[in-house]
CSV table of C-alpha atoms in Angstrom, one decimal:
chain,number,residue,atom,x,y,z
A,250,UNK,CA,20.0,-20.6,-30.5
A,251,UNK,CA,16.2,-20.2,-30.3
A,252,UNK,CA,16.6,-22.3,-26.8
A,253,UNK,CA,19.2,-19.8,-25.6
A,254,UNK,CA,17.2,-16.6,-26.3
A,255,UNK,CA,14.0,-18.2,-24.5
A,256,UNK,CA,16.3,-19.1,-21.9
A,257,UNK,CA,17.7,-15.5,-21.4
A,258,UNK,CA,14.1,-14.2,-21.9
A,259,UNK,CA,13.2,-16.3,-19.0
A,260,UNK,CA,15.9,-15.3,-16.7
A,261,UNK,CA,15.2,-11.4,-17.3
A,262,UNK,CA,11.5,-12.1,-16.5
A,263,UNK,CA,12.6,-13.6,-13.4
A,264,UNK,CA,14.9,-10.5,-12.7
A,265,UNK,CA,12.1,-8.1,-13.3
A,266,UNK,CA,9.9,-10.0,-11.0
A,267,UNK,CA,12.1,-9.9,-8.4
A,268,UNK,CA,12.7,-6.4,-8.9
A,269,UNK,CA,9.1,-5.4,-9.1
A,270,UNK,CA,8.9,-7.2,-5.5
A,271,UNK,CA,11.6,-5.0,-4.2
A,272,UNK,CA,10.4,-2.0,-5.8
A,273,UNK,CA,6.8,-2.5,-4.4
A,274,UNK,CA,7.8,-2.6,-1.0
A,275,UNK,CA,9.9,0.7,-1.3
A,276,UNK,CA,7.1,2.5,-3.2
A,277,UNK,CA,4.2,1.3,-1.4
A,278,UNK,CA,4.0,4.2,1.6
A,279,UNK,CA,4.6,6.9,-1.1
A,280,UNK,CA,1.8,5.8,-3.6
A,281,UNK,CA,-0.6,5.3,-0.6
A,282,UNK,CA,0.3,9.0,0.5
A,283,UNK,CA,-0.5,10.2,-3.1
A,284,UNK,CA,-3.6,8.1,-3.5
A,285,UNK,CA,-5.2,8.5,-0.2
A,286,UNK,CA,-8.9,10.5,-0.2
A,287,UNK,CA,-8.6,10.9,-4.4
A,288,UNK,CA,-10.4,9.3,-7.2
A,289,UNK,CA,-10.7,9.2,-11.1
A,290,UNK,CA,-6.8,9.5,-11.4
A,291,UNK,CA,-5.0,9.4,-14.3
A,292,UNK,CA,-1.3,8.0,-14.6
A,293,UNK,CA,1.8,8.0,-17.1
A,294,UNK,CA,4.1,5.3,-16.8
A,295,UNK,CA,7.2,6.0,-18.7
A,296,UNK,CA,9.4,3.0,-19.0
A,297,UNK,CA,6.7,0.4,-18.5
A,298,UNK,CA,8.7,-2.7,-20.0
A,299,UNK,CA,6.2,-5.3,-20.6
A,300,UNK,CA,3.5,-3.8,-18.7
A,301,UNK,CA,3.3,-6.1,-15.7
A,302,UNK,CA,4.8,-3.8,-13.1
A,303,UNK,CA,2.2,-1.0,-14.5
A,304,UNK,CA,-0.5,-3.1,-14.1
A,305,UNK,CA,0.0,-4.4,-10.7
A,306,UNK,CA,1.0,-0.9,-9.4
A,307,UNK,CA,-2.2,0.6,-10.9
A,308,UNK,CA,-5.0,-1.5,-10.8
A,309,UNK,CA,-6.1,0.4,-7.7
A,310,UNK,CA,-9.7,1.6,-8.3
A,311,UNK,CA,-8.7,5.0,-7.5
A,312,UNK,CA,-7.3,5.4,-10.8
A,313,UNK,CA,-9.1,5.5,-13.7
A,314,UNK,CA,-6.7,6.1,-16.7
A,315,UNK,CA,-3.1,4.4,-17.3
A,316,UNK,CA,-1.0,4.9,-20.2
A,317,UNK,CA,2.4,3.1,-20.4
A,318,UNK,CA,5.2,4.3,-22.4
A,319,UNK,CA,8.0,1.8,-23.7
A,320,UNK,CA,10.7,2.6,-26.0
A,321,UNK,CA,10.8,-1.5,-27.3
A,322,UNK,CA,8.1,-2.3,-29.8
A,323,UNK,CA,7.8,-6.2,-28.9
A,324,UNK,CA,7.2,-4.9,-25.2
A,325,UNK,CA,4.5,-2.7,-25.9
A,326,UNK,CA,3.0,-5.6,-28.0
A,327,UNK,CA,3.3,-7.7,-24.9
A,328,UNK,CA,1.8,-5.3,-22.7
A,329,UNK,CA,-1.3,-4.7,-24.8
A,330,UNK,CA,-1.7,-8.5,-25.3
A,331,UNK,CA,-1.7,-9.1,-21.5
A,332,UNK,CA,-3.0,-6.0,-20.0
A,333,UNK,CA,-4.7,-3.7,-22.7
A,334,UNK,CA,-8.1,-2.9,-22.0
A,335,UNK,CA,-10.3,0.6,-21.5
A,336,UNK,CA,-8.2,1.4,-18.3
A,337,UNK,CA,-4.7,0.5,-19.4
A,338,UNK,CA,-3.1,1.3,-22.9
A,339,UNK,CA,0.4,1.0,-24.0
A,340,UNK,CA,2.4,2.9,-26.5
A,341,UNK,CA,6.1,2.7,-28.2
A,342,UNK,CA,7.5,6.1,-27.9
A,343,UNK,CA,11.1,7.5,-27.5
A,344,UNK,CA,11.2,10.0,-24.8
A,345,UNK,CA,15.0,11.2,-25.8
A,346,UNK,CA,13.7,12.1,-29.2
A,347,UNK,CA,13.1,15.9,-29.6
A,348,UNK,CA,9.7,15.4,-30.8
A,349,UNK,CA,8.5,13.4,-27.6
A,350,UNK,CA,6.5,16.3,-26.5
A,351,UNK,CA,4.7,16.3,-29.9
A,352,UNK,CA,4.4,13.0,-30.2
A,353,UNK,CA,2.7,12.7,-26.5
A,354,UNK,CA,0.2,15.5,-27.3
A,355,UNK,CA,-0.8,13.8,-30.9
A,356,UNK,CA,-1.5,10.7,-28.6
A,357,UNK,CA,-3.5,12.3,-26.1
A,358,UNK,CA,-5.9,13.8,-28.7
A,359,UNK,CA,-7.9,15.3,-26.4
A,360,UNK,CA,-6.7,18.6,-24.7
A,361,UNK,CA,-8.0,17.3,-21.1
A,362,UNK,CA,-6.4,13.9,-21.5
A,363,UNK,CA,-3.0,15.7,-21.9
A,364,UNK,CA,-2.6,16.2,-18.2
A,365,UNK,CA,-1.9,13.7,-15.8
A,366,UNK,CA,-2.0,13.3,-11.8
A,367,UNK,CA,1.0,11.0,-11.5
A,368,UNK,CA,4.0,10.4,-13.8
A,369,UNK,CA,6.3,7.7,-13.0
A,370,UNK,CA,9.9,7.2,-14.3
A,371,UNK,CA,11.6,4.1,-13.0
A,372,UNK,CA,15.3,3.7,-14.2
A,373,UNK,CA,14.6,5.8,-17.3
A,374,UNK,CA,16.6,9.2,-16.8
A,375,UNK,CA,19.8,7.1,-16.2
A,376,UNK,CA,19.4,5.7,-19.8
A,377,UNK,CA,19.1,9.4,-21.4
A,378,UNK,CA,21.5,11.6,-22.8
A,379,UNK,CA,19.7,14.4,-21.3
A,380,UNK,CA,17.5,13.6,-18.3
A,381,UNK,CA,16.7,16.9,-16.8
A,382,UNK,CA,15.7,17.8,-20.7
A,383,UNK,CA,12.7,15.3,-20.1
A,384,UNK,CA,11.8,16.7,-16.6
A,385,UNK,CA,11.2,20.1,-18.3
A,386,UNK,CA,9.1,18.5,-20.5
A,387,UNK,CA,7.1,16.7,-18.1
A,388,UNK,CA,5.8,19.8,-16.4
A,389,UNK,CA,3.5,20.6,-19.4
A,390,UNK,CA,1.8,17.3,-19.1
A,391,UNK,CA,1.4,17.3,-15.1
A,392,UNK,CA,-1.7,18.5,-13.6
A,393,UNK,CA,-1.8,21.6,-11.3
A,394,UNK,CA,-0.8,19.5,-7.5
A,395,UNK,CA,-0.1,16.4,-9.6
A,396,UNK,CA,2.9,14.5,-8.6
A,397,UNK,CA,6.0,13.2,-10.9
A,398,UNK,CA,7.5,9.8,-8.9
A,399,UNK,CA,11.1,8.7,-9.9
A,400,UNK,CA,13.1,5.8,-9.0
A,401,UNK,CA,16.7,5.6,-9.8
A,402,UNK,CA,19.9,3.8,-8.8
A,403,UNK,CA,22.5,5.8,-6.8
A,404,UNK,CA,25.7,3.1,-6.7
A,405,UNK,CA,27.7,5.8,-4.8
A,406,UNK,CA,26.2,4.8,-1.7
A,407,UNK,CA,26.1,1.0,-2.0
A,408,UNK,CA,28.0,-1.1,0.6
A,409,UNK,CA,28.7,-5.0,1.3
A,410,UNK,CA,30.3,-6.3,4.5
A,411,UNK,CA,32.3,-8.2,5.0
A,412,UNK,CA,33.9,-7.8,1.4
A,413,UNK,CA,37.8,-7.8,2.0
A,414,UNK,CA,38.5,-8.3,-1.8
A,415,UNK,CA,36.4,-5.0,-2.6
A,416,UNK,CA,34.5,-7.3,-5.0
A,417,UNK,CA,31.5,-5.0,-4.9
A,418,UNK,CA,33.5,-2.0,-5.6
A,419,UNK,CA,35.0,-3.9,-8.9
A,420,UNK,CA,31.6,-4.8,-10.0
A,421,UNK,CA,30.3,-1.6,-9.7
A,422,UNK,CA,33.3,0.1,-11.5
A,423,UNK,CA,32.3,-2.2,-14.4
A,424,UNK,CA,29.1,-1.3,-14.3
A,425,UNK,CA,29.9,2.5,-14.7
A,426,UNK,CA,31.3,1.6,-18.2
A,427,UNK,CA,28.6,-0.9,-19.3
A,428,UNK,CA,26.5,1.1,-21.8
A,429,UNK,CA,23.5,-1.2,-21.3
A,430,UNK,CA,23.6,-0.4,-17.3
A,431,UNK,CA,23.0,3.5,-17.5
A,432,UNK,CA,24.4,6.0,-15.5
A,433,UNK,CA,24.5,4.4,-12.2
A,434,UNK,CA,24.8,7.7,-9.8
A,435,UNK,CA,21.7,9.0,-11.6
A,436,UNK,CA,19.8,9.0,-8.3
A,437,UNK,CA,21.9,11.3,-6.6
A,438,UNK,CA,21.9,13.9,-9.5
A,439,UNK,CA,18.0,13.9,-9.7
A,440,UNK,CA,17.3,16.4,-6.8
A,441,UNK,CA,19.3,19.1,-8.3
A,442,UNK,CA,17.8,18.3,-11.8
A,443,UNK,CA,14.2,18.9,-10.3
A,444,UNK,CA,15.5,22.0,-8.5
A,445,UNK,CA,17.1,23.5,-11.8
A,446,UNK,CA,13.5,22.6,-13.8
A,447,UNK,CA,11.5,24.6,-11.0
A,448,UNK,CA,9.5,21.6,-9.3
A,449,UNK,CA,8.7,22.2,-5.7
A,450,UNK,CA,7.8,20.0,-2.6
A,451,UNK,CA,10.5,17.8,-3.6
A,452,UNK,CA,10.8,14.7,-1.2
A,453,UNK,CA,13.3,12.0,-0.6
A,454,UNK,CA,11.0,8.8,0.4
A,455,UNK,CA,13.9,6.4,-0.1
A,456,UNK,CA,17.6,6.1,-0.4
A,457,UNK,CA,18.7,2.6,-0.2
A,458,UNK,CA,17.5,-0.8,-0.4
A,459,UNK,CA,19.3,-3.0,2.1
A,460,UNK,CA,19.4,-6.4,3.9
A,461,UNK,CA,20.8,-7.3,6.9
A,462,UNK,CA,22.1,-10.7,8.6
A,463,UNK,CA,19.9,-13.5,8.1
A,464,UNK,CA,17.7,-11.7,5.5
A,465,UNK,CA,18.0,-14.3,3.1
A,466,UNK,CA,15.1,-13.8,0.6
A,467,UNK,CA,16.0,-10.0,0.7
A,468,UNK,CA,19.2,-11.1,-0.3
A,469,UNK,CA,18.6,-13.3,-3.2
A,470,UNK,CA,15.8,-10.4,-4.7
A,471,UNK,CA,18.7,-7.8,-4.5
A,472,UNK,CA,21.1,-9.9,-6.1
A,473,UNK,CA,18.8,-11.1,-8.8
A,474,UNK,CA,17.8,-7.3,-9.1
A,475,UNK,CA,21.2,-5.6,-9.1
A,476,UNK,CA,23.8,-8.2,-10.3
A,477,UNK,CA,22.3,-10.8,-12.2
A,478,UNK,CA,22.4,-9.1,-15.5
A,479,UNK,CA,25.9,-7.9,-16.1
A,480,UNK,CA,27.0,-11.4,-17.4
A,481,UNK,CA,24.5,-11.4,-20.1
A,482,UNK,CA,25.4,-7.5,-21.2
A,483,UNK,CA,28.8,-8.9,-21.5
A,484,UNK,CA,27.9,-11.3,-23.5
A,485,UNK,CA,26.0,-9.1,-25.6
A,486,UNK,CA,29.1,-6.5,-25.8
A,487,UNK,CA,31.3,-9.3,-26.7
A,488,UNK,CA,29.3,-10.2,-29.6
A,489,UNK,CA,29.1,-6.9,-31.0
A,490,UNK,CA,33.1,-6.2,-30.4
A,491,UNK,CA,34.7,-9.8,-30.1
A,492,UNK,CA,38.3,-7.9,-30.1
A,493,UNK,CA,37.3,-5.2,-27.2
A,494,UNK,CA,40.3,-5.7,-24.7
A,495,UNK,CA,37.8,-4.2,-22.1
A,496,UNK,CA,35.2,-6.3,-22.9
A,497,UNK,CA,37.7,-9.4,-22.5
A,498,UNK,CA,39.0,-8.2,-19.1
A,499,UNK,CA,35.5,-7.8,-17.8
A,500,UNK,CA,34.6,-11.5,-18.8
A,501,UNK,CA,37.5,-12.6,-17.2
A,502,UNK,CA,36.8,-10.9,-14.0
A,503,UNK,CA,33.5,-12.5,-13.9
A,504,UNK,CA,34.9,-16.0,-14.2
A,505,UNK,CA,37.1,-15.3,-11.7
A,506,UNK,CA,35.2,-13.2,-9.1
A,507,UNK,CA,31.2,-13.7,-10.2
A,508,UNK,CA,30.5,-16.5,-7.9
A,509,UNK,CA,32.3,-15.4,-5.3
A,510,UNK,CA,30.7,-12.1,-5.0
A,511,UNK,CA,27.3,-13.9,-5.1
A,512,UNK,CA,28.3,-16.2,-2.5
A,513,UNK,CA,29.6,-13.2,-0.2
A,514,UNK,CA,26.1,-11.2,-0.7
A,515,UNK,CA,23.7,-14.2,-0.3
A,516,UNK,CA,25.9,-15.5,2.9
A,517,UNK,CA,24.3,-15.7,6.2
A,518,UNK,CA,26.8,-13.0,7.9
A,519,UNK,CA,26.7,-10.2,5.2
A,520,UNK,CA,24.9,-7.0,5.0
A,521,UNK,CA,24.2,-5.4,1.6
A,522,UNK,CA,23.1,-1.8,0.7
A,523,UNK,CA,22.1,-0.8,-2.4
A,524,UNK,CA,21.7,2.9,-3.5
A,525,UNK,CA,18.3,3.4,-5.0
A,526,UNK,CA,16.4,6.7,-4.7
A,527,UNK,CA,12.7,7.4,-4.8
A,528,UNK,CA,11.7,10.8,-4.9
A,529,UNK,CA,8.7,12.9,-5.5
A,530,UNK,CA,7.9,16.5,-6.8
A,531,UNK,CA,5.1,18.6,-7.7
A,532,UNK,CA,5.1,21.4,-10.6
A,533,UNK,CA,6.5,24.6,-9.6
A,534,UNK,CA,5.9,28.3,-10.8
A,535,UNK,CA,9.0,28.4,-13.1
């Protein structure tokens, strides 16, 4: 049992490594735009996981203070062990709780530390009951001229060709109902939420990550990032509810189609696009 847990943990680390590579490529132009000509910047990174991506994104000398928030206490401990120092600090916090605003204010004891130049949310809103509520709360922690930077999935525009059996569509239909996968079309909803919350200068930096014919490494990274976790999710769901007919059907679908879908995605002639919205905005007057 312990060896299986170690194996699953290593698989998740590899998936996150591939995800970080993909996201870094997509986010780099936007982040450089924010950092250019600035110094002594403060960053709040929500959903920091084990801190690896936070550390690599924000080690830039133009940034002086980084706070990472993560729901999972074990990941927080790992982040602080690996990367915690006078610049980087990581804390356990549940952004879905009604007390989140008060909890964050308490964490940032000094009033001047309660506002940030940059607040980042990567695949966070998709897991919340009310993502718009969090966006309203975060306005109180954003400096004048500060930026919120959001990355979210939008499976509505995901495509794969060739795909005569519509295996991608069937896979995404399962993801929509996988409670651990989050709300897969959140990226499409975010611009409207930001407008409702009174944010200004809403800008979409990226709508998709894609790989064309022959781009094999990109396809490998896309598969690891967007597809590799579903078998583990289904295994966990069945462990929780062994008699759940829907979960059993998902497992049967994976046994029958998962390897074929992988081969389609990784084939030399395939072209794949996965919807992934990267946006920024500034605090408005509302």
